[in-house]
Amino acid sequence: MTLTSPCFLRTLQGKIRPPIEQFDLESSATLKIFLNDNKAFDKFISLVKSVLPHNPKRMLDIGCGYGALTLMIKEALGIPECWGVDIDKERMTVAKQRGIKLCEVDMETQPLPFPNEYFDIIISFGVIEHLKYFDNLISEAHRTLRKEGVFILSCPNLASYINRILLLLGYQPIDCEISNKTRTGLPNPILLKEVYGHLHAPTLKAIKQLLKHYGFTITKTLGLRALAPPYYNQKIALLTPIDKLFSKFPSLALRFTIIAQRA
């Protein structure tokens, strides 16, 4: 894996994004969504800017991976200092090459190696579905955020319109895998056969209640379109208009994003 031959993409603000590689797209559903839907990214950035503390200095990405999405958001928000945590050493190496300050942390059990009220904004995209429980990640985000700092959490939705139909028909919900070897319980052609390590996903109502329990105030919720190849099979591409419709309702969308503030 190399960082050669980058494809340069541009944000709506006219700035060059970080170089985007194929491994970036394969590892981040949210990155694919934002690249395929510039309006969604523009709306997301505008909402974050409207609640972000004045003159933000530090951002943390919990589960930064290769760092492309991290830097894309950092640049759009104009934040000078950027940190990331992850446990995948290969991905961390790439993120470090891209200029992100890195720490190796297992968010299942380990605390963040930062003092209280250190960050202005903390983001976490596509991480909690890999954890058994969400308490450590959310409580540590609250501890290390300054007062009125912004916490952004994005993940698959257990109660999405597709999962409701699948459960009604006796199938397994998407993003609730019971094996790390093979896909089971889904009708063809819902998904490709890859196993993503998604243990479970929350409903919007459940994660909002958990965030409030740990001292966050919910500012905004967004539904995200996610029904697009290569994550989903080409044979169901005709469902894309339906997915676009349900993405307008965060509680029914395939993925949702929550923007919260530390009380």
One Martini backbone bead per residue (centre of mass of N, CA, C, O) as a GRO file, in nm:
protein
  263
    1MET     BB    1   0.094   0.037   0.024
    2THR     BB    2   0.033   0.365  -0.105
    3LEU     BB    3   0.054   0.740  -0.173
    4THR     BB    4   0.020   0.724  -0.468
    5SER     BB    5  -0.168   0.866  -0.699
    6PRO     BB    6  -0.358   1.098  -0.630
    7CYS     BB    7  -0.693   1.209  -0.582
    8PHE     BB    8  -0.821   1.523  -0.637
    9LEU     BB    9  -1.047   1.692  -0.427
   10ARG     BB   10  -1.332   1.911  -0.376
   11THR     BB   11  -1.478   2.139  -0.206
   12LEU     BB   12  -1.724   2.374  -0.183
   13GLN     BB   13  -1.497   2.592  -0.088
   14GLY     BB   14  -1.239   2.521  -0.295
   15LYS     BB   15  -1.074   2.315  -0.147
   16ILE     BB   16  -0.838   2.088  -0.101
   17ARG     BB   17  -0.832   1.783  -0.038
   18PRO     BB   18  -0.728   1.515   0.059
   19PRO     BB   19  -0.593   1.249  -0.049
   20ILE     BB   20  -0.767   0.995  -0.233
   21GLU     BB   21  -0.801   0.657  -0.176
   22GLN     BB   22  -0.913   0.341  -0.205
   23PHE     BB   23  -0.875   0.267   0.102
   24ASP     BB   24  -1.057   0.489   0.204
   25LEU     BB   25  -1.326   0.394   0.072
   26GLU     BB   26  -1.319   0.097   0.199
   27SER     BB   27  -1.316   0.215   0.519
   28SER     BB   28  -1.549   0.453   0.453
   29ALA     BB   29  -1.878   0.530   0.442
   30THR     BB   30  -1.884   0.838   0.494
   31LEU     BB   31  -1.692   0.923   0.271
   32LYS     BB   32  -1.867   0.820   0.038
   33ILE     BB   33  -2.112   0.992   0.099
   34PHE     BB   34  -1.975   1.278   0.077
   35LEU     BB   35  -1.865   1.236  -0.217
   36ASN     BB   36  -2.166   1.171  -0.337
   37ASP     BB   37  -2.273   1.423  -0.130
   38ASN     BB   38  -2.217   1.752  -0.108
   39LYS     BB   39  -2.470   1.856   0.040
   40ALA     BB   40  -2.428   1.694   0.300
   41PHE     BB   41  -2.154   1.817   0.374
   42ASP     BB   42  -2.237   2.115   0.378
   43LYS     BB   43  -2.456   2.084   0.597
   44PHE     BB   44  -2.277   1.970   0.816
   45ILE     BB   45  -2.074   2.206   0.841
   46SER     BB   46  -2.281   2.429   0.904
   47LEU     BB   47  -2.386   2.304   1.169
   48VAL     BB   48  -2.118   2.296   1.321
   49LYS     BB   49  -2.048   2.601   1.304
   50SER     BB   50  -2.310   2.698   1.468
   51VAL     BB   51  -2.182   2.537   1.753
   52LEU     BB   52  -1.903   2.619   1.760
   53PRO     BB   53  -1.666   2.740   1.918
   54HIS     BB   54  -1.476   2.997   1.947
   55ASN     BB   55  -1.182   2.944   1.822
   56PRO     BB   56  -1.086   2.663   1.742
   57LYS     BB   57  -0.798   2.432   1.810
   58ARG     BB   58  -0.912   2.129   1.875
   59MET     BB   59  -0.908   1.793   1.736
   60LEU     BB   60  -1.084   1.472   1.757
   61ASP     BB   61  -1.044   1.132   1.629
   62ILE     BB   62  -1.235   0.850   1.686
   63GLY     BB   63  -1.127   0.652   1.454
   64CYS     BB   64  -0.939   0.762   1.197
   65GLY     BB   65  -0.758   0.582   1.050
   66TYR     BB   66  -0.625   0.720   0.760
   67GLY     BB   67  -0.753   1.045   0.771
   68ALA     BB   68  -0.930   1.173   0.545
   69LEU     BB   69  -1.185   1.266   0.699
   70THR     BB   70  -1.045   1.427   0.914
   71LEU     BB   71  -0.912   1.644   0.718
   72MET     BB   72  -1.169   1.734   0.577
   73ILE     BB   73  -1.297   1.856   0.838
   74LYS     BB   74  -1.068   2.033   0.940
   75GLU     BB   75  -1.055   2.219   0.689
   76ALA     BB   76  -1.355   2.315   0.685
   77LEU     BB   77  -1.321   2.436   0.996
   78GLY     BB   78  -1.031   2.554   1.066
   79ILE     BB   79  -0.836   2.353   1.232
   80PRO     BB   80  -0.507   2.335   1.347
   81GLU     BB   81  -0.546   2.085   1.555
   82CYS     BB   82  -0.483   1.723   1.511
   83TRP     BB   83  -0.631   1.426   1.637
   84GLY     BB   84  -0.577   1.061   1.679
   85VAL     BB   85  -0.746   0.741   1.722
   86ASP     BB   86  -0.630   0.392   1.733
   87ILE     BB   87  -0.553   0.022   1.654
   88ASP     BB   88  -0.446   0.045   1.360
   89LYS     BB   89  -0.128   0.050   1.248
   90GLU     BB   90  -0.153   0.092   0.942
   91ARG     BB   91  -0.343   0.338   0.955
   92MET     BB   92  -0.168   0.514   1.142
   93THR     BB   93   0.068   0.551   0.948
   94VAL     BB   94  -0.088   0.713   0.738
   95ALA     BB   95  -0.196   0.939   0.924
   96LYS     BB   96   0.086   1.041   1.005
   97GLN     BB   97   0.176   1.118   0.713
   98ARG     BB   98  -0.075   1.338   0.712
   99GLY     BB   99  -0.038   1.496   1.013
  100ILE     BB  100  -0.143   1.325   1.243
  101LYS     BB  101  -0.193   1.292   1.575
  102LEU     BB  102  -0.106   0.993   1.758
  103CYS     BB  103  -0.303   0.731   1.931
  104GLU     BB  104  -0.318   0.430   2.109
  105VAL     BB  105  -0.666   0.315   2.147
  106ASP     BB  106  -0.899   0.129   2.340
  107MET     BB  107  -1.242   0.210   2.353
  108GLU     BB  108  -1.351  -0.018   2.534
  109THR     BB  109  -1.135   0.058   2.807
  110GLN     BB  110  -0.965   0.307   2.746
  111PRO     BB  111  -0.830   0.598   2.803
  112LEU     BB  112  -0.768   0.908   2.727
  113PRO     BB  113  -0.446   1.090   2.677
  114PHE     BB  114  -0.610   1.342   2.818
  115PRO     BB  115  -0.717   1.613   2.944
  116ASN     BB  116  -0.937   1.802   3.061
  117GLU     BB  117  -1.075   2.008   2.842
  118TYR     BB  118  -0.902   1.995   2.545
  119PHE     BB  119  -1.140   2.001   2.339
  120ASP     BB  120  -1.365   2.137   2.090
  121ILE     BB  121  -1.364   1.866   1.907
  122ILE     BB  122  -1.542   1.551   1.855
  123ILE     BB  123  -1.504   1.260   1.651
  124SER     BB  124  -1.720   0.967   1.533
  125PHE     BB  125  -1.686   0.729   1.268
  126GLY     BB  126  -1.764   0.405   1.262
  127VAL     BB  127  -1.718   0.266   1.575
  128ILE     BB  128  -1.943   0.161   1.781
  129GLU     BB  129  -2.016  -0.103   1.610
  130HIS     BB  130  -1.732  -0.241   1.729
  131LEU     BB  131  -1.859  -0.240   2.012
  132LYS     BB  132  -2.000  -0.359   2.297
  133TYR     BB  133  -1.970  -0.075   2.436
  134PHE     BB  134  -2.023   0.297   2.477
  135ASP     BB  135  -1.930   0.433   2.745
  136ASN     BB  136  -1.627   0.506   2.720
  137LEU     BB  137  -1.638   0.691   2.475
  138ILE     BB  138  -1.847   0.898   2.583
  139SER     BB  139  -1.714   0.973   2.858
  140GLU     BB  140  -1.440   1.065   2.733
  141ALA     BB  141  -1.552   1.285   2.555
  142HIS     BB  142  -1.666   1.454   2.787
  143ARG     BB  143  -1.401   1.497   2.951
  144THR     BB  144  -1.223   1.624   2.688
  145LEU     BB  145  -1.428   1.844   2.674
  146ARG     BB  146  -1.526   2.139   2.654
  147LYS     BB  147  -1.734   2.367   2.722
  148GLU     BB  148  -1.947   2.350   2.448
  149GLY     BB  149  -1.851   2.127   2.307
  150VAL     BB  150  -1.822   1.907   2.023
  151PHE     BB  151  -2.012   1.608   1.940
  152ILE     BB  152  -1.960   1.355   1.684
  153LEU     BB  153  -2.193   1.096   1.581
  154SER     BB  154  -2.156   0.801   1.366
  155CYS     BB  155  -2.397   0.547   1.247
  156PRO     BB  156  -2.572   0.289   1.233
  157ASN     BB  157  -2.924   0.184   1.201
  158LEU     BB  158  -3.129  -0.038   1.349
  159ALA     BB  159  -3.413   0.135   1.260
  160SER     BB  160  -3.420   0.105   0.977
  161TYR     BB  161  -3.611   0.040   0.707
  162ILE     BB  162  -3.464  -0.224   0.637
  163ASN     BB  163  -3.461  -0.361   0.919
  164ARG     BB  164  -3.766  -0.373   0.955
  165ILE     BB  165  -3.812  -0.563   0.718
  166LEU     BB  166  -3.620  -0.792   0.794
  167LEU     BB  167  -3.753  -0.864   1.067
  168LEU     BB  168  -4.037  -0.924   0.956
  169LEU     BB  169  -3.894  -1.168   0.769
  170GLY     BB  170  -3.652  -1.301   0.963
  171TYR     BB  171  -3.400  -1.131   0.952
  172GLN     BB  172  -3.099  -0.984   0.972
  173PRO     BB  173  -2.957  -0.715   1.067
  174ILE     BB  174  -2.776  -0.477   0.974
  175ASP     BB  175  -2.483  -0.458   1.165
  176CYS     BB  176  -2.544  -0.768   1.298
  177GLU     BB  177  -2.301  -0.972   1.363
  178ILE     BB  178  -2.233  -1.340   1.436
  179SER     BB  179  -1.969  -1.339   1.250
  180ASN     BB  180  -1.606  -1.343   1.151
  181LYS     BB  181  -1.643  -1.532   0.868
  182THR     BB  182  -1.962  -1.484   0.798
  183ARG     BB  183  -2.254  -1.436   0.631
  184THR     BB  184  -2.580  -1.411   0.793
  185GLY     BB  185  -2.938  -1.368   0.747
  186LEU     BB  186  -2.935  -1.266   0.441
  187PRO     BB  187  -3.063  -1.159   0.160
  188ASN     BB  188  -3.055  -1.176  -0.163
  189PRO     BB  189  -2.882  -0.864  -0.249
  190ILE     BB  190  -2.802  -0.682  -0.001
  191LEU     BB  191  -2.502  -0.797   0.032
  192LEU     BB  192  -2.207  -0.847   0.054
  193LYS     BB  193  -1.972  -1.089   0.201
  194GLU     BB  194  -1.850  -0.911   0.391
  195VAL     BB  195  -1.682  -0.861   0.698
  196TYR     BB  196  -1.687  -0.573   0.940
  197GLY     BB  197  -1.727  -0.594   1.263
  198HIS     BB  198  -2.037  -0.563   1.340
  199LEU     BB  199  -2.203  -0.609   1.632
  200HIS     BB  200  -2.373  -0.331   1.667
  201ALA     BB  201  -2.666  -0.115   1.668
  202PRO     BB  202  -2.833   0.171   1.716
  203THR     BB  203  -3.072   0.366   1.800
  204LEU     BB  204  -3.153   0.686   1.815
  205LYS     BB  205  -3.289   0.687   2.093
  206ALA     BB  206  -3.068   0.538   2.254
  207ILE     BB  207  -2.820   0.729   2.199
  208LYS     BB  208  -2.950   0.987   2.310
  209GLN     BB  209  -2.986   0.883   2.600
  210LEU     BB  210  -2.683   0.826   2.652
  211LEU     BB  211  -2.578   1.111   2.608
  212LYS     BB  212  -2.748   1.242   2.833
  213HIS     BB  213  -2.634   1.070   3.067
  214TYR     BB  214  -2.327   1.205   3.000
  215GLY     BB  215  -2.398   1.534   2.941
  216PHE     BB  216  -2.552   1.579   2.675
  217THR     BB  217  -2.662   1.793   2.410
  218ILE     BB  218  -2.887   1.789   2.162
  219THR     BB  219  -2.878   1.957   1.847
  220LYS     BB  220  -2.848   1.735   1.600
  221THR     BB  221  -3.001   1.538   1.334
  222LEU     BB  222  -2.886   1.305   1.075
  223GLY     BB  223  -2.942   1.173   0.770
  224LEU     BB  224  -2.797   0.908   0.565
  225ARG     BB  225  -2.688   0.811   0.278
  226ALA     BB  226  -2.599   0.444   0.178
  227LEU     BB  227  -2.726   0.339  -0.100
  228ALA     BB  228  -2.427   0.224  -0.244
  229PRO     BB  229  -2.196   0.146  -0.434
  230PRO     BB  230  -2.003  -0.116  -0.299
  231TYR     BB  231  -2.158  -0.181  -0.030
  232TYR     BB  232  -2.383  -0.241  -0.226
  233ASN     BB  233  -2.555  -0.405  -0.440
  234GLN     BB  234  -2.629  -0.351  -0.771
  235LYS     BB  235  -2.925  -0.484  -0.772
  236ILE     BB  236  -3.025  -0.233  -0.557
  237ALA     BB  237  -3.004   0.055  -0.699
  238LEU     BB  238  -3.319   0.119  -0.725
  239LEU     BB  239  -3.331   0.211  -0.406
  240THR     BB  240  -3.208   0.497  -0.391
  241PRO     BB  241  -3.466   0.681  -0.380
  242ILE     BB  242  -3.561   0.560  -0.111
  243ASP     BB  243  -3.312   0.635   0.053
  244LYS     BB  244  -3.338   0.938   0.011
  245LEU     BB  245  -3.605   0.968   0.158
  246PHE     BB  246  -3.521   0.834   0.443
  247SER     BB  247  -3.280   1.037   0.504
  248LYS     BB  248  -3.483   1.266   0.617
  249PHE     BB  249  -3.508   1.036   0.854
  250PRO     BB  250  -3.310   0.946   1.107
  251SER     BB  251  -3.485   0.697   1.229
  252LEU     BB  252  -3.474   0.554   0.912
  253ALA     BB  253  -3.201   0.563   0.839
  254LEU     BB  254  -2.911   0.391   0.781
  255ARG     BB  255  -2.779   0.661   0.882
  256PHE     BB  256  -2.645   0.863   1.154
  257THR     BB  257  -2.611   1.201   1.291
  258ILE     BB  258  -2.472   1.350   1.589
  259ILE     BB  259  -2.509   1.669   1.745
  260ALA     BB  260  -2.324   1.764   2.034
  261GLN     BB  261  -2.307   1.903   2.373
  262ARG     BB  262  -2.138   2.013   2.640
  263ALA     BB  263  -2.274   2.109   2.949
   0.00000   0.00000   0.00000
